[in-house]
Amino acid sequence: MACAISILLIAIFSFSSPNCVAYAQNDTLKQGQLLRDDEQLISAGGIFRLGFFSADSNAGLIGTAGARYLGIWFEHIPVYSVWVANRDTPVPDSSGGLTICKDGKLKITHQGGPPIVINSDVESPESSGDNITATLLDSGLGRTGRLIHGQVKKFLLPASSC
């Protein structure tokens, strides 16, 4: 009996270890989908996580209450964000969502306010239309638009981070 309990405990701790995590979660947002406040993207290799968070004004820690920001942080170091999309225009509550519009722009939508355009400086007339995706890569966030003769890939993140 003691042996069975020991084996069970070892199995539980092994599968809950960060080294044994399987990264089958979604890393891509498709045009027309909405990434809600309580949902996140995780890069394929488990390096980054993208989602909404609240900043604790005392320590800059990622939290879950108050004004909401869309950011990217390291999967295994979820204390500080490495990039924030809407640092100057937080969403006042958890009604926010991330979407890709017809023009290829990433926008944060929320109740009680206009959409917040994340990548307003990205020109994308050649890739507008259907089949545009935003993928959280292990090297950052990329957007792919399908063209008749192939693919175009543009990166959305600015060079600066928090």
mmCIF file of N, CA and C in Angstrom, residues 9-75:
data_model
loop_
_atom_site.group_PDB
_atom_site.id
_atom_site.type_symbol
_atom_site.label_atom_id
_atom_site.label_comp_id
_atom_site.label_asym_id
_atom_site.label_seq_id
_atom_site.Cartn_x
_atom_site.Cartn_y
_atom_site.Cartn_z
ATOM 1 N N LEU A 9 2.229 9.424 -5.883
ATOM 2 C CA LEU A 9 2.774 10.756 -5.613
ATOM 3 C C LEU A 9 3.854 11.130 -6.623
ATOM 4 N N ILE A 10 4.713 10.180 -6.969
ATOM 5 C CA ILE A 10 5.757 10.447 -7.963
ATOM 6 C C ILE A 10 5.121 10.782 -9.306
ATOM 7 N N ALA A 11 4.099 10.037 -9.691
ATOM 8 C CA ALA A 11 3.422 10.297 -10.967
ATOM 9 C C ALA A 11 2.771 11.675 -10.973
ATOM 10 N N ILE A 12 2.118 12.044 -9.881
ATOM 11 C CA ILE A 12 1.466 13.351 -9.797
ATOM 12 C C ILE A 12 2.490 14.465 -9.910
ATOM 13 N N PHE A 13 3.595 14.372 -9.156
ATOM 14 C CA PHE A 13 4.610 15.417 -9.200
ATOM 15 C C PHE A 13 5.328 15.453 -10.542
ATOM 16 N N SER A 14 5.499 14.319 -11.171
ATOM 17 C CA SER A 14 6.162 14.290 -12.479
ATOM 18 C C SER A 14 5.331 14.997 -13.530
ATOM 19 N N PHE A 15 4.026 14.746 -13.549
ATOM 20 C CA PHE A 15 3.181 15.348 -14.569
ATOM 21 C C PHE A 15 2.849 16.800 -14.277
ATOM 22 N N SER A 16 3.016 17.243 -13.038
ATOM 23 C CA SER A 16 2.759 18.642 -12.732
ATOM 24 C C SER A 16 4.030 19.474 -12.794
ATOM 25 N N SER A 17 5.151 18.859 -13.059
ATOM 26 C CA SER A 17 6.422 19.561 -13.165
ATOM 27 C C SER A 17 6.445 20.419 -14.419
ATOM 28 N N PRO A 18 7.048 21.646 -14.355
ATOM 29 C CA PRO A 18 7.131 22.487 -15.545
ATOM 30 C C PRO A 18 7.908 21.831 -16.684
ATOM 31 N N ASN A 19 8.800 20.904 -16.370
ATOM 32 C CA ASN A 19 9.585 20.249 -17.406
ATOM 33 C C ASN A 19 8.761 19.257 -18.210
ATOM 34 N N CYS A 20 7.611 18.875 -17.705
ATOM 35 C CA CYS A 20 6.789 17.866 -18.377
ATOM 36 C C CYS A 20 5.541 18.457 -19.019
ATOM 37 N N VAL A 21 5.494 19.762 -19.139
ATOM 38 C CA VAL A 21 4.306 20.394 -19.693
ATOM 39 C C VAL A 21 4.243 20.154 -21.195
ATOM 40 N N ALA A 22 3.097 19.768 -21.678
ATOM 41 C CA ALA A 22 2.888 19.619 -23.117
ATOM 42 C C ALA A 22 2.285 20.917 -23.636
ATOM 43 N N TYR A 23 2.850 21.470 -24.683
ATOM 44 C CA TYR A 23 2.401 22.750 -25.203
ATOM 45 C C TYR A 23 1.467 22.558 -26.383
ATOM 46 N N ALA A 24 0.330 21.968 -26.136
ATOM 47 C CA ALA A 24 -0.653 21.731 -27.189
ATOM 48 C C ALA A 24 -1.680 22.854 -27.245
ATOM 49 N N GLN A 25 -1.546 23.851 -26.338
ATOM 50 C CA GLN A 25 -2.495 24.952 -26.331
ATOM 51 C C GLN A 25 -2.385 25.744 -27.626
ATOM 52 N N ASN A 26 -3.355 26.583 -27.851
ATOM 53 C CA ASN A 26 -3.430 27.360 -29.076
ATOM 54 C C ASN A 26 -2.400 28.479 -29.085
ATOM 55 N N ASP A 27 -1.716 28.658 -30.212
ATOM 56 C CA ASP A 27 -0.763 29.748 -30.377
ATOM 57 C C ASP A 27 -1.197 30.729 -31.460
ATOM 58 N N THR A 28 -2.372 30.516 -32.055
ATOM 59 C CA THR A 28 -2.793 31.308 -33.213
ATOM 60 C C THR A 28 -4.202 31.866 -33.036
ATOM 61 N N LEU A 29 -4.353 33.124 -33.421
ATOM 62 C CA LEU A 29 -5.658 33.777 -33.476
ATOM 63 C C LEU A 29 -6.001 33.959 -34.950
ATOM 64 N N LYS A 30 -7.163 33.471 -35.349
ATOM 65 C CA LYS A 30 -7.594 33.573 -36.745
ATOM 66 C C LYS A 30 -8.526 34.764 -36.913
ATOM 67 N N GLN A 31 -8.547 35.288 -38.123
ATOM 68 C CA GLN A 31 -9.436 36.396 -38.432
ATOM 69 C C GLN A 31 -10.875 35.980 -38.143
ATOM 70 N N GLY A 32 -11.604 36.844 -37.439
ATOM 71 C CA GLY A 32 -12.979 36.542 -37.073
ATOM 72 C C GLY A 32 -13.109 35.926 -35.688
ATOM 73 N N GLN A 33 -12.023 35.404 -35.133
ATOM 74 C CA GLN A 33 -12.054 34.870 -33.774
ATOM 75 C C GLN A 33 -11.854 36.003 -32.781
ATOM 76 N N LEU A 34 -12.274 35.773 -31.559
ATOM 77 C CA LEU A 34 -12.080 36.730 -30.480
ATOM 78 C C LEU A 34 -11.338 36.034 -29.354
ATOM 79 N N LEU A 35 -10.190 36.569 -28.983
ATOM 80 C CA LEU A 35 -9.459 36.082 -27.815
ATOM 81 C C LEU A 35 -9.986 36.876 -26.628
ATOM 82 N N ARG A 36 -10.805 36.227 -25.801
ATOM 83 C CA ARG A 36 -11.447 36.901 -24.671
ATOM 84 C C ARG A 36 -10.449 37.152 -23.544
ATOM 85 N N ASP A 37 -10.877 37.977 -22.611
ATOM 86 C CA ASP A 37 -10.035 38.371 -21.484
ATOM 87 C C ASP A 37 -9.503 37.170 -20.703
ATOM 88 N N ASP A 38 -10.281 36.114 -20.609
ATOM 89 C CA ASP A 38 -9.866 34.957 -19.814
ATOM 90 C C ASP A 38 -9.141 33.895 -20.646
ATOM 91 N N GLU A 39 -8.831 34.189 -21.907
ATOM 92 C CA GLU A 39 -8.135 33.240 -22.775
ATOM 93 C C GLU A 39 -6.727 33.750 -23.075
ATOM 94 N N GLN A 40 -5.841 32.827 -23.420
ATOM 95 C CA GLN A 40 -4.462 33.195 -23.716
ATOM 96 C C GLN A 40 -3.922 32.370 -24.869
ATOM 97 N N LEU A 41 -2.920 32.918 -25.541
ATOM 98 C CA LEU A 41 -2.163 32.175 -26.539
ATOM 99 C C LEU A 41 -0.831 31.791 -25.910
ATOM 100 N N ILE A 42 -0.341 30.602 -26.226
ATOM 101 C CA ILE A 42 0.965 30.148 -25.752
ATOM 102 C C ILE A 42 1.772 29.742 -26.973
ATOM 103 N N SER A 43 2.999 30.255 -27.080
ATOM 104 C CA SER A 43 3.825 29.924 -28.242
ATOM 105 C C SER A 43 4.079 28.424 -28.286
ATOM 106 N N ALA A 44 4.308 27.904 -29.488
ATOM 107 C CA ALA A 44 4.410 26.454 -29.707
ATOM 108 C C ALA A 44 5.455 25.794 -28.816
ATOM 109 N N GLY A 45 6.562 26.457 -28.585
ATOM 110 C CA GLY A 45 7.612 25.886 -27.744
ATOM 111 C C GLY A 45 7.473 26.236 -26.274
ATOM 112 N N GLY A 46 6.397 26.935 -25.922
ATOM 113 C CA GLY A 46 6.153 27.262 -24.524
ATOM 114 C C GLY A 46 7.023 28.380 -23.985
ATOM 115 N N ILE A 47 7.525 29.258 -24.856
ATOM 116 C CA ILE A 47 8.385 30.355 -24.408
ATOM 117 C C ILE A 47 7.555 31.533 -23.910
ATOM 118 N N PHE A 48 6.548 31.942 -24.694
ATOM 119 C CA PHE A 48 5.766 33.132 -24.383
ATOM 120 C C PHE A 48 4.293 32.808 -24.198
ATOM 121 N N ARG A 49 3.619 33.714 -23.477
ATOM 122 C CA ARG A 49 2.174 33.672 -23.283
ATOM 123 C C ARG A 49 1.647 35.070 -23.591
ATOM 124 N N LEU A 50 0.526 35.148 -24.325
ATOM 125 C CA LEU A 50 -0.119 36.417 -24.644
ATOM 126 C C LEU A 50 -1.509 36.392 -24.041
ATOM 127 N N GLY A 51 -1.867 37.473 -23.361
ATOM 128 C CA GLY A 51 -3.194 37.546 -22.775
ATOM 129 C C GLY A 51 -3.404 38.862 -22.055
ATOM 130 N N PHE A 52 -4.544 38.983 -21.445
ATOM 131 C CA PHE A 52 -4.882 40.180 -20.688
ATOM 132 C C PHE A 52 -4.441 40.006 -19.239
ATOM 133 N N PHE A 53 -4.031 41.109 -18.630
ATOM 134 C CA PHE A 53 -3.612 41.083 -17.231
ATOM 135 C C PHE A 53 -3.863 42.451 -16.615
ATOM 136 N N SER A 54 -3.804 42.505 -15.292
ATOM 137 C CA SER A 54 -3.868 43.765 -14.556
ATOM 138 C C SER A 54 -2.541 43.965 -13.866
ATOM 139 N N ALA A 55 -2.075 45.192 -13.841
ATOM 140 C CA ALA A 55 -0.793 45.488 -13.211
ATOM 141 C C ALA A 55 -1.019 45.904 -11.765
ATOM 142 N N ASP A 56 -0.252 45.335 -10.872
ATOM 143 C CA ASP A 56 -0.253 45.739 -9.472
ATOM 144 C C ASP A 56 0.646 46.964 -9.382
ATOM 145 N N SER A 57 0.069 48.105 -9.048
ATOM 146 C CA SER A 57 0.834 49.350 -9.057
ATOM 147 C C SER A 57 1.980 49.354 -8.054
ATOM 148 N N ASN A 58 1.941 48.485 -7.058
ATOM 149 C CA ASN A 58 3.004 48.456 -6.062
ATOM 150 C C ASN A 58 4.265 47.776 -6.564
ATOM 151 N N ALA A 59 4.125 46.749 -7.383
ATOM 152 C CA ALA A 59 5.303 45.978 -7.769
ATOM 153 C C ALA A 59 5.384 45.664 -9.252
ATOM 154 N N GLY A 60 4.433 46.107 -10.054
ATOM 155 C CA GLY A 60 4.453 45.781 -11.473
ATOM 156 C C GLY A 60 4.149 44.321 -11.750
ATOM 157 N N LEU A 61 3.516 43.663 -10.805
ATOM 158 C CA LEU A 61 3.225 42.241 -10.955
ATOM 159 C C LEU A 61 1.973 42.019 -11.788
ATOM 160 N N ILE A 62 1.945 40.896 -12.479
ATOM 161 C CA ILE A 62 0.771 40.544 -13.267
ATOM 162 C C ILE A 62 -0.321 40.063 -12.326
ATOM 163 N N GLY A 63 -1.506 40.641 -12.457
ATOM 164 C CA GLY A 63 -2.627 40.270 -11.608
ATOM 165 C C GLY A 63 -3.875 40.031 -12.434
ATOM 166 N N THR A 64 -5.018 39.938 -11.755
ATOM 167 C CA THR A 64 -6.259 39.623 -12.457
ATOM 168 C C THR A 64 -7.389 40.614 -12.197
ATOM 169 N N ALA A 65 -7.151 41.712 -11.481
ATOM 170 C CA ALA A 65 -8.224 42.658 -11.183
ATOM 171 C C ALA A 65 -7.799 44.068 -11.575
ATOM 172 N N GLY A 66 -8.785 44.930 -11.849
ATOM 173 C CA GLY A 66 -8.494 46.319 -12.182
ATOM 174 C C GLY A 66 -8.388 46.551 -13.677
ATOM 175 N N ALA A 67 -7.745 47.674 -14.053
ATOM 176 C CA ALA A 67 -7.557 48.012 -15.465
ATOM 177 C C ALA A 67 -6.788 46.891 -16.155
ATOM 178 N N ARG A 68 -7.203 46.571 -17.382
ATOM 179 C CA ARG A 68 -6.657 45.401 -18.085
ATOM 180 C C ARG A 68 -5.769 45.818 -19.252
ATOM 181 N N TYR A 69 -4.686 45.105 -19.402
ATOM 182 C CA TYR A 69 -3.725 45.332 -20.475
ATOM 183 C C TYR A 69 -3.553 44.036 -21.256
ATOM 184 N N LEU A 70 -3.237 44.167 -22.539
ATOM 185 C CA LEU A 70 -2.881 43.007 -23.348
ATOM 186 C C LEU A 70 -1.368 42.976 -23.403
ATOM 187 N N GLY A 71 -0.795 41.851 -23.025
ATOM 188 C CA GLY A 71 0.656 41.780 -22.995
ATOM 189 C C GLY A 71 1.190 40.406 -23.311
ATOM 190 N N ILE A 72 2.504 40.354 -23.404
ATOM 191 C CA ILE A 72 3.227 39.100 -23.605
ATOM 192 C C ILE A 72 4.214 38.974 -22.460
ATOM 193 N N TRP A 73 4.297 37.786 -21.899
ATOM 194 C CA TRP A 73 5.265 37.522 -20.845
ATOM 195 C C TRP A 73 5.841 36.134 -21.048
ATOM 196 N N PHE A 74 6.968 35.883 -20.373
ATOM 197 C CA PHE A 74 7.580 34.560 -20.451
ATOM 198 C C PHE A 74 6.684 33.553 -19.749
ATOM 199 N N GLU A 75 6.470 32.416 -20.367
ATOM 200 C CA GLU A 75 5.597 31.375 -19.827
ATOM 201 C C GLU A 75 6.030 30.946 -18.429
#
